[in-house]
Each structure stands twice: as structure tokens, then as C-alpha cells.
JSON list of C-alpha atoms in Angstrom, two decimals:
[
{"chain": "Y", "resi": 1, "resn": "ASN", "atom": "CA", "xyz": [0.00, 0.00, 0.00]},
{"chain": "Y", "resi": 2, "resn": "GLY", "atom": "CA", "xyz": [1.54, 3.28, -1.05]},
{"chain": "Y", "resi": 3, "resn": "THR", "atom": "CA", "xyz": [-0.67, 5.90, 0.53]},
{"chain": "Y", "resi": 4, "resn": "PHE", "atom": "CA", "xyz": [-3.24, 6.33, 3.28]},
{"chain": "Y", "resi": 5, "resn": "PHE", "atom": "CA", "xyz": [-6.84, 5.32, 2.55]},
{"chain": "Y", "resi": 6, "resn": "TYR", "atom": "CA", "xyz": [-10.25, 5.65, 4.15]},
{"chain": "Y", "resi": 7, "resn": "ASN", "atom": "CA", "xyz": [-13.46, 4.07, 2.83]},
{"chain": "Y", "resi": 8, "resn": "ASN", "atom": "CA", "xyz": [-11.64, 2.78, -0.27]},
{"chain": "Y", "resi": 9, "resn": "SER", "atom": "CA", "xyz": [-10.48, 6.25, -1.31]},
{"chain": "Y", "resi": 10, "resn": "PRO", "atom": "CA", "xyz": [-7.01, 7.77, -1.05]},
{"chain": "Y", "resi": 11, "resn": "THR", "atom": "CA", "xyz": [-6.81, 10.43, 1.65]},
{"chain": "Y", "resi": 12, "resn": "THR", "atom": "CA", "xyz": [-3.41, 11.69, 0.57]},
{"chain": "Y", "resi": 13, "resn": "ILE", "atom": "CA", "xyz": [-1.89, 12.79, -2.74]},
{"chain": "Y", "resi": 14, "resn": "CYS", "atom": "CA", "xyz": [-0.84, 10.03, -5.13]},
{"chain": "Y", "resi": 15, "resn": "GLY", "atom": "CA", "xyz": [-0.43, 9.59, -8.85]},
{"chain": "Y", "resi": 16, "resn": "VAL", "atom": "CA", "xyz": [1.66, 8.05, -11.63]},
{"chain": "Y", "resi": 17, "resn": "LYS", "atom": "CA", "xyz": [2.52, 9.26, -15.15]},
{"chain": "Y", "resi": 18, "resn": "GLY", "atom": "CA", "xyz": [0.10, 12.14, -14.94]},
{"chain": "Y", "resi": 19, "resn": "LYS", "atom": "CA", "xyz": [-2.81, 9.99, -13.72]},
{"chain": "Y", "resi": 20, "resn": "VAL", "atom": "CA", "xyz": [-3.91, 11.43, -10.39]},
{"chain": "Y", "resi": 21, "resn": "PHE", "atom": "CA", "xyz": [-5.64, 9.21, -7.85]},
{"chain": "Y", "resi": 22, "resn": "ARG", "atom": "CA", "xyz": [-6.01, 12.07, -5.38]},
{"chain": "Y", "resi": 23, "resn": "ALA", "atom": "CA", "xyz": [-4.98, 15.59, -6.31]},
{"chain": "Y", "resi": 24, "resn": "ASN", "atom": "CA", "xyz": [-5.28, 17.39, -2.97]},
{"chain": "Y", "resi": 25, "resn": "SER", "atom": "CA", "xyz": [-4.01, 16.93, 0.57]},
{"chain": "Y", "resi": 26, "resn": "LYS", "atom": "CA", "xyz": [-6.02, 15.87, 3.58]},
{"chain": "Y", "resi": 27, "resn": "ASP", "atom": "CA", "xyz": [-8.95, 17.96, 4.70]},
{"chain": "Y", "resi": 28, "resn": "ASN", "atom": "CA", "xyz": [-7.19, 19.14, 7.89]},
{"chain": "Y", "resi": 29, "resn": "GLY", "atom": "CA", "xyz": [-5.40, 22.06, 6.20]},
{"chain": "Y", "resi": 30, "resn": "CYS", "atom": "CA", "xyz": [-1.97, 20.49, 6.58]},
{"chain": "Y", "resi": 31, "resn": "PRO", "atom": "CA", "xyz": [0.07, 19.92, 3.39]},
{"chain": "Y", "resi": 32, "resn": "ASP", "atom": "CA", "xyz": [1.00, 16.33, 2.63]},
{"chain": "Y", "resi": 33, "resn": "GLY", "atom": "CA", "xyz": [4.57, 15.18, 2.86]},
{"chain": "Y", "resi": 34, "resn": "ALA", "atom": "CA", "xyz": [5.35, 13.81, -0.61]},
{"chain": "Y", "resi": 35, "resn": "MET", "atom": "CA", "xyz": [8.13, 12.14, -2.54]},
{"chain": "Y", "resi": 36, "resn": "TYR", "atom": "CA", "xyz": [8.01, 12.70, -6.28]},
{"chain": "Y", "resi": 37, "resn": "TYR", "atom": "CA", "xyz": [10.09, 12.14, -9.39]},
{"chain": "Y", "resi": 38, "resn": "SER", "atom": "CA", "xyz": [10.59, 14.60, -12.23]},
{"chain": "Y", "resi": 39, "resn": "PRO", "atom": "CA", "xyz": [13.11, 13.95, -15.04]},
{"chain": "Y", "resi": 40, "resn": "THR", "atom": "CA", "xyz": [14.30, 17.56, -14.79]},
{"chain": "Y", "resi": 41, "resn": "GLN", "atom": "CA", "xyz": [14.54, 17.66, -10.99]},
{"chain": "Y", "resi": 42, "resn": "GLY", "atom": "CA", "xyz": [15.11, 14.03, -9.96]},
{"chain": "Y", "resi": 43, "resn": "ILE", "atom": "CA", "xyz": [13.69, 12.59, -6.74]},
{"chain": "Y", "resi": 44, "resn": "LYS", "atom": "CA", "xyz": [12.52, 15.27, -4.35]},
{"chain": "Y", "resi": 45, "resn": "LEU", "atom": "CA", "xyz": [10.67, 15.66, -1.06]},
{"chain": "Y", "resi": 46, "resn": "ALA", "atom": "CA", "xyz": [8.12, 18.43, -0.60]},
{"chain": "Y", "resi": 47, "resn": "ARG", "atom": "CA", "xyz": [5.13, 19.47, 1.45]},
{"chain": "Y", "resi": 48, "resn": "ILE", "atom": "CA", "xyz": [2.32, 20.13, -0.98]},
{"chain": "Y", "resi": 49, "resn": "ASN", "atom": "CA", "xyz": [-1.41, 20.81, -0.94]},
{"chain": "Y", "resi": 50, "resn": "SER", "atom": "CA", "xyz": [-1.98, 19.75, -4.56]},
{"chain": "Y", "resi": 51, "resn": "VAL", "atom": "CA", "xyz": [-0.30, 18.03, -7.50]},
{"chain": "Y", "resi": 52, "resn": "SER", "atom": "CA", "xyz": [-0.53, 21.41, -9.24]},
{"chain": "Y", "resi": 53, "resn": "GLU", "atom": "CA", "xyz": [2.45, 22.45, -7.08]},
{"chain": "Y", "resi": 54, "resn": "LEU", "atom": "CA", "xyz": [4.65, 19.77, -8.70]},
{"chain": "Y", "resi": 55, "resn": "PRO", "atom": "CA", "xyz": [6.81, 20.38, -11.77]},
{"chain": "Y", "resi": 56, "resn": "SER", "atom": "CA", "xyz": [4.84, 19.89, -14.99]},
{"chain": "Y", "resi": 57, "resn": "ASP", "atom": "CA", "xyz": [6.95, 16.87, -15.96]},
{"chain": "Y", "resi": 58, "resn": "TRP", "atom": "CA", "xyz": [6.35, 14.80, -12.79]},
{"chain": "Y", "resi": 59, "resn": "LEU", "atom": "CA", "xyz": [6.10, 11.05, -13.39]},
{"chain": "Y", "resi": 60, "resn": "TRP", "atom": "CA", "xyz": [5.07, 9.81, -9.95]},
{"chain": "Y", "resi": 61, "resn": "VAL", "atom": "CA", "xyz": [4.14, 11.19, -6.57]},
{"chain": "Y", "resi": 62, "resn": "ASN", "atom": "CA", "xyz": [3.28, 9.46, -3.31]},
{"chain": "Y", "resi": 63, "resn": "SER", "atom": "CA", "xyz": [2.37, 10.97, 0.03]},
{"chain": "Y", "resi": 64, "resn": "GLY", "atom": "CA", "xyz": [3.51, 9.78, 3.40]},
{"chain": "Y", "resi": 65, "resn": "ILE", "atom": "CA", "xyz": [5.60, 10.92, 6.31]},
{"chain": "Y", "resi": 66, "resn": "ILE", "atom": "CA", "xyz": [8.73, 12.75, 5.20]},
{"chain": "Y", "resi": 67, "resn": "LEU", "atom": "CA", "xyz": [11.86, 11.41, 6.83]},
{"chain": "Y", "resi": 68, "resn": "GLN", "atom": "CA", "xyz": [15.01, 13.41, 6.11]},
{"chain": "Y", "resi": 69, "resn": "GLY", "atom": "CA", "xyz": [18.06, 15.03, 7.59]},
{"chain": "Y", "resi": 70, "resn": "ASP", "atom": "CA", "xyz": [20.73, 13.78, 9.93]},
{"chain": "Y", "resi": 71, "resn": "GLU", "atom": "CA", "xyz": [18.10, 12.07, 12.03]},
{"chain": "Y", "resi": 72, "resn": "ILE", "atom": "CA", "xyz": [15.61, 10.41, 9.73]},
{"chain": "Y", "resi": 73, "resn": "LYS", "atom": "CA", "xyz": [12.79, 10.24, 12.24]},
{"chain": "Y", "resi": 74, "resn": "TYR", "atom": "CA", "xyz": [9.17, 11.29, 12.48]},
{"chain": "Y", "resi": 75, "resn": "SER", "atom": "CA", "xyz": [7.83, 13.99, 14.71]},
{"chain": "Y", "resi": 76, "resn": "PRO", "atom": "CA", "xyz": [4.62, 15.99, 14.37]},
{"chain": "Y", "resi": 77, "resn": "GLU", "atom": "CA", "xyz": [6.71, 19.17, 14.61]},
{"chain": "Y", "resi": 78, "resn": "THR", "atom": "CA", "xyz": [8.91, 18.36, 11.60]},
{"chain": "Y", "resi": 79, "resn": "GLU", "atom": "CA", "xyz": [5.95, 17.04, 9.62]},
{"chain": "Y", "resi": 80, "resn": "GLY", "atom": "CA", "xyz": [4.19, 20.37, 10.13]},
{"chain": "Y", "resi": 81, "resn": "TYR", "atom": "CA", "xyz": [1.13, 19.16, 12.01]},
{"chain": "Y", "resi": 82, "resn": "LEU", "atom": "CA", "xyz": [1.60, 21.37, 15.06]},
{"chain": "Y", "resi": 83, "resn": "ASP", "atom": "CA", "xyz": [1.62, 24.47, 12.87]},
{"chain": "Y", "resi": 84, "resn": "TYR", "atom": "CA", "xyz": [-1.83, 23.52, 11.61]},
{"chain": "Y", "resi": 85, "resn": "LEU", "atom": "CA", "xyz": [-3.39, 21.74, 14.57]},
{"chain": "Y", "resi": 86, "resn": "GLY", "atom": "CA", "xyz": [-2.11, 23.94, 17.38]},
{"chain": "Y", "resi": 87, "resn": "SER", "atom": "CA", "xyz": [0.54, 23.65, 20.03]},
{"chain": "Y", "resi": 88, "resn": "THR", "atom": "CA", "xyz": [-1.78, 21.73, 22.36]},
{"chain": "Y", "resi": 89, "resn": "ILE", "atom": "CA", "xyz": [-1.17, 18.58, 20.31]},
{"chain": "Y", "resi": 90, "resn": "ALA", "atom": "CA", "xyz": [1.44, 16.44, 22.02]},
{"chain": "Y", "resi": 91, "resn": "GLN", "atom": "CA", "xyz": [3.87, 13.90, 20.58]},
{"chain": "Y", "resi": 92, "resn": "SER", "atom": "CA", "xyz": [1.87, 11.25, 22.45]},
{"chain": "Y", "resi": 93, "resn": "ASP", "atom": "CA", "xyz": [-1.15, 12.03, 20.23]},
{"chain": "Y", "resi": 94, "resn": "PHE", "atom": "CA", "xyz": [0.77, 10.44, 17.34]},
{"chain": "Y", "resi": 95, "resn": "THR", "atom": "CA", "xyz": [1.41, 7.07, 18.96]},
{"chain": "Y", "resi": 96, "resn": "ASP", "atom": "CA", "xyz": [-0.20, 5.26, 16.02]},
{"chain": "Y", "resi": 97, "resn": "VAL", "atom": "CA", "xyz": [2.72, 6.43, 13.87]},
{"chain": "Y", "resi": 98, "resn": "LEU", "atom": "CA", "xyz": [5.42, 6.16, 16.52]},
{"chain": "Y", "resi": 99, "resn": "ARG", "atom": "CA", "xyz": [4.61, 2.76, 18.00]},
{"chain": "Y", "resi": 100, "resn": "ALA", "atom": "CA", "xyz": [6.13, -0.46, 16.74]},
{"chain": "Y", "resi": 101, "resn": "THR", "atom": "CA", "xyz": [3.62, -2.05, 14.41]},
{"chain": "Y", "resi": 102, "resn": "ALA", "atom": "CA", "xyz": [4.23, -4.78, 11.92]},
{"chain": "Y", "resi": 103, "resn": "PRO", "atom": "CA", "xyz": [4.94, -4.42, 9.16]},
{"chain": "Y", "resi": 104, "resn": "LYS", "atom": "CA", "xyz": [5.90, -0.96, 7.90]},
{"chain": "Y", "resi": 105, "resn": "THR", "atom": "CA", "xyz": [6.76, 0.26, 4.43]},
{"chain": "Y", "resi": 106, "resn": "PHE", "atom": "CA", "xyz": [9.06, 3.11, 3.51]},
{"chain": "Y", "resi": 107, "resn": "MET", "atom": "CA", "xyz": [11.15, 4.32, 0.59]},
{"chain": "Y", "resi": 108, "resn": "GLY", "atom": "CA", "xyz": [14.66, 5.69, 0.82]},
{"chain": "Y", "resi": 109, "resn": "TYR", "atom": "CA", "xyz": [16.77, 7.47, -1.77]},
{"chain": "Y", "resi": 110, "resn": "ASN", "atom": "CA", "xyz": [20.56, 7.59, -1.78]},
{"chain": "Y", "resi": 111, "resn": "SER", "atom": "CA", "xyz": [21.67, 10.67, -3.75]},
{"chain": "Y", "resi": 112, "resn": "ASN", "atom": "CA", "xyz": [25.21, 9.31, -4.10]},
{"chain": "Y", "resi": 113, "resn": "ASP", "atom": "CA", "xyz": [24.41, 6.02, -5.83]},
{"chain": "Y", "resi": 114, "resn": "GLY", "atom": "CA", "xyz": [21.09, 7.13, -7.35]},
{"chain": "Y", "resi": 115, "resn": "TYR", "atom": "CA", "xyz": [19.11, 4.17, -6.01]},
{"chain": "Y", "resi": 116, "resn": "LEU", "atom": "CA", "xyz": [15.55, 4.46, -4.74]},
{"chain": "Y", "resi": 117, "resn": "ARG", "atom": "CA", "xyz": [14.84, 1.55, -2.41]},
{"chain": "Y", "resi": 118, "resn": "LEU", "atom": "CA", "xyz": [11.53, 0.20, -1.18]},
{"chain": "Y", "resi": 119, "resn": "PHE", "atom": "CA", "xyz": [11.63, -1.34, 2.29]},
{"chain": "Y", "resi": 120, "resn": "VAL", "atom": "CA", "xyz": [9.00, -3.63, 3.80]},
{"chain": "Y", "resi": 121, "resn": "THR", "atom": "CA", "xyz": [9.58, -4.94, 7.31]},
{"chain": "Y", "resi": 122, "resn": "THR", "atom": "CA", "xyz": [8.39, -8.39, 8.31]},
{"chain": "Y", "resi": 123, "resn": "LYS", "atom": "CA", "xyz": [8.12, -7.78, 12.07]},
{"chain": "Y", "resi": 124, "resn": "PRO", "atom": "CA", "xyz": [7.38, -4.89, 14.46]},
{"chain": "Y", "resi": 125, "resn": "CYS", "atom": "CA", "xyz": [9.40, -1.84, 13.55]},
{"chain": "Y", "resi": 126, "resn": "THR", "atom": "CA", "xyz": [10.00, 1.38, 15.50]},
{"chain": "Y", "resi": 127, "resn": "GLN", "atom": "CA", "xyz": [11.08, 4.74, 14.12]},
{"chain": "Y", "resi": 128, "resn": "ASP", "atom": "CA", "xyz": [14.58, 3.97, 15.42]},
{"chain": "Y", "resi": 129, "resn": "ASN", "atom": "CA", "xyz": [14.57, 0.70, 13.42]},
{"chain": "Y", "resi": 130, "resn": "ILE", "atom": "CA", "xyz": [13.56, 2.60, 10.29]},
{"chain": "Y", "resi": 131, "resn": "PHE", "atom": "CA", "xyz": [16.28, 5.19, 10.92]},
{"chain": "Y", "resi": 132, "resn": "ASN", "atom": "CA", "xyz": [18.94, 2.48, 11.27]},
{"chain": "Y", "resi": 133, "resn": "ILE", "atom": "CA", "xyz": [17.85, 0.71, 8.07]},
{"chain": "Y", "resi": 134, "resn": "LEU", "atom": "CA", "xyz": [17.88, 3.95, 6.08]},
{"chain": "Y", "resi": 135, "resn": "LYS", "atom": "CA", "xyz": [21.29, 4.94, 7.44]},
{"chain": "Y", "resi": 136, "resn": "ALA", "atom": "CA", "xyz": [22.71, 1.49, 6.59]},
{"chain": "Y", "resi": 137, "resn": "TYR", "atom": "CA", "xyz": [21.82, 2.20, 2.95]},
{"chain": "Y", "resi": 138, "resn": "ASN", "atom": "CA", "xyz": [23.03, 5.83, 3.16]},
{"chain": "Y", "resi": 139, "resn": "CYS", "atom": "CA", "xyz": [19.58, 7.16, 2.30]},
{"chain": "Y", "resi": 140, "resn": "ASP", "atom": "CA", "xyz": [19.38, 10.92, 2.59]},
{"chain": "Y", "resi": 141, "resn": "LYS", "atom": "CA", "xyz": [15.72, 11.26, 1.56]},
{"chain": "Y", "resi": 142, "resn": "ALA", "atom": "CA", "xyz": [12.96, 8.97, 2.70]},
{"chain": "Y", "resi": 143, "resn": "ILE", "atom": "CA", "xyz": [9.23, 8.73, 3.10]},
{"chain": "Y", "resi": 144, "resn": "GLN", "atom": "CA", "xyz": [7.27, 6.38, 5.33]},
{"chain": "Y", "resi": 145, "resn": "LEU", "atom": "CA", "xyz": [4.22, 4.86, 3.67]},
{"chain": "Y", "resi": 146, "resn": "ASP", "atom": "CA", "xyz": [1.25, 3.03, 5.12]},
{"chain": "Y", "resi": 147, "resn": "GLY", "atom": "CA", "xyz": [1.93, 0.23, 7.57]},
{"chain": "Y", "resi": 148, "resn": "GLY", "atom": "CA", "xyz": [0.24, -2.44, 9.61]},
{"chain": "Y", "resi": 149, "resn": "GLY", "atom": "CA", "xyz": [-2.53, -4.53, 8.10]},
{"chain": "Y", "resi": 150, "resn": "SER", "atom": "CA", "xyz": [-2.37, -2.95, 4.66]},
{"chain": "Y", "resi": 151, "resn": "CYS", "atom": "CA", "xyz": [1.23, -4.04, 4.08]},
{"chain": "Y", "resi": 152, "resn": "ASN", "atom": "CA", "xyz": [1.73, -6.93, 1.71]},
{"chain": "Y", "resi": 153, "resn": "PHE", "atom": "CA", "xyz": [4.86, -7.99, -0.11]},
{"chain": "Y", "resi": 154, "resn": "VAL", "atom": "CA", "xyz": [5.00, -10.61, -2.84]},
{"chain": "Y", "resi": 155, "resn": "ALA", "atom": "CA", "xyz": [8.25, -11.53, -4.62]},
{"chain": "Y", "resi": 156, "resn": "GLU", "atom": "CA", "xyz": [8.23, -13.91, -7.60]},
{"chain": "Y", "resi": 157, "resn": "GLY", "atom": "CA", "xyz": [4.80, -15.19, -6.57]},
{"chain": "Y", "resi": 158, "resn": "LYS", "atom": "CA", "xyz": [5.80, -15.89, -2.96]},
{"chain": "Y", "resi": 159, "resn": "LYS", "atom": "CA", "xyz": [4.07, -13.97, -0.15]},
{"chain": "Y", "resi": 160, "resn": "ILE", "atom": "CA", "xyz": [6.78, -12.52, 2.07]},
{"chain": "Y", "resi": 161, "resn": "VAL", "atom": "CA", "xyz": [4.53, -10.24, 4.12]},
{"chain": "Y", "resi": 162, "resn": "GLN", "atom": "CA", "xyz": [0.82, -10.99, 4.47]},
{"chain": "Y", "resi": 163, "resn": "GLY", "atom": "CA", "xyz": [-1.43, -8.15, 5.62]},
{"chain": "Y", "resi": 164, "resn": "ASP", "atom": "CA", "xyz": [-4.65, -8.59, 7.52]},
{"chain": "Y", "resi": 165, "resn": "GLY", "atom": "CA", "xyz": [-6.69, -9.47, 4.44]},
{"chain": "Y", "resi": 166, "resn": "ARG", "atom": "CA", "xyz": [-8.10, -6.02, 3.64]},
{"chain": "Y", "resi": 167, "resn": "LYS", "atom": "CA", "xyz": [-8.48, -5.06, 0.01]},
{"chain": "Y", "resi": 168, "resn": "LEU", "atom": "CA", "xyz": [-5.62, -2.92, -1.28]},
{"chain": "Y", "resi": 169, "resn": "ASN", "atom": "CA", "xyz": [-6.33, 0.18, -3.30]},
{"chain": "Y", "resi": 170, "resn": "THR", "atom": "CA", "xyz": [-2.84, 0.80, -4.66]},
{"chain": "Y", "resi": 171, "resn": "ILE", "atom": "CA", "xyz": [-0.09, -1.59, -5.50]},
{"chain": "Y", "resi": 172, "resn": "LEU", "atom": "CA", "xyz": [3.51, -0.80, -6.35]},
{"chain": "Y", "resi": 173, "resn": "THR", "atom": "CA", "xyz": [4.82, -3.16, -9.03]},
{"chain": "Y", "resi": 174, "resn": "VAL", "atom": "CA", "xyz": [8.52, -3.46, -9.88]},
{"chain": "Y", "resi": 175, "resn": "LYS", "atom": "CA", "xyz": [9.71, -5.48, -12.88]}
]
């Protein structure tokens, strides 16, 4: 699963080759964290309210939790939620993102070798686990995607990670 969904509809921005599955960010007024690819700009991270803010030549975009910098970790402050929801929101209000749930999916990009990697964990994973995995691959840009029961991973017909059986709305296919 590559983005967040509710009632079988994407709740965050996602699209591929100009086909937009959801054009605008969540209804809470907070821009989505997004990773996108443009042939003229490469792989980038941005906080956007709409695909109209992307370069005109974008080929794919997926929303999630931006993870970047020297400490690739999530916090509501760095994601921008406190600016929109108010300073009364505490880090503990985001325990669904911060707790160790299995599995989790995330993408990391290493600017030095040019590889974009998709990671799917097979057991409970904390933000510190994600950070360590990304650092081991020298990823300097990353985005955390949906996790938990919507995660599935199939390689060469073999199920590596089996979600909770829910129907998936988006699937990332690599050939």
C-alpha cells in the first residue's frame, strides 16, 4: 500500500505518469509530505497541498511521512502538524505512527548512488529501526508509507509479508 486510505479512497496525494488518484491533501489544512520524481529535478521531497504544485513533468508522486536530515525520524513538529493543529497537540497524540507495528513500508533514496529503495519490514518496527535501516543504505531522503494490516509484499509469486486481508487500493509493481 503506497498511501493512506479511508473508505476505499485515497486520503493523501498520489499519482503516476500524470494519472492522479487524489490531487489534494487531507482535509485538515496540513500539506501532505510527498516524494516525487521529475526527469528535470530528480527525486525530491516536498510538502504540498496539490499536485498542481509539482513540476509539470512529474512522473510519480506518493504521500507519506517525510523522513530526512541527519536524524531520519518522524515527529509531528517536523511534519508540520503542530503548525496547523495547534501547540496543544502532544507527541503522544501520534502514537499510532510512533509505536512499533508490523509491518511498515518506507522508501529511501541515496543521492550518491542514485538508487531508490523500497523497504517492507516483516516484524514490528519502531522509528529507530527505520532510521537504522535507512542509514545502513546511506539514504538521505525517505518517506514512510502506510503500515500495519495494509502491508503486503510478494516476490516472484511468494508472499513474504501478508497483511490482515483487507483489500488494497494501490499496489507498487517493480519489474
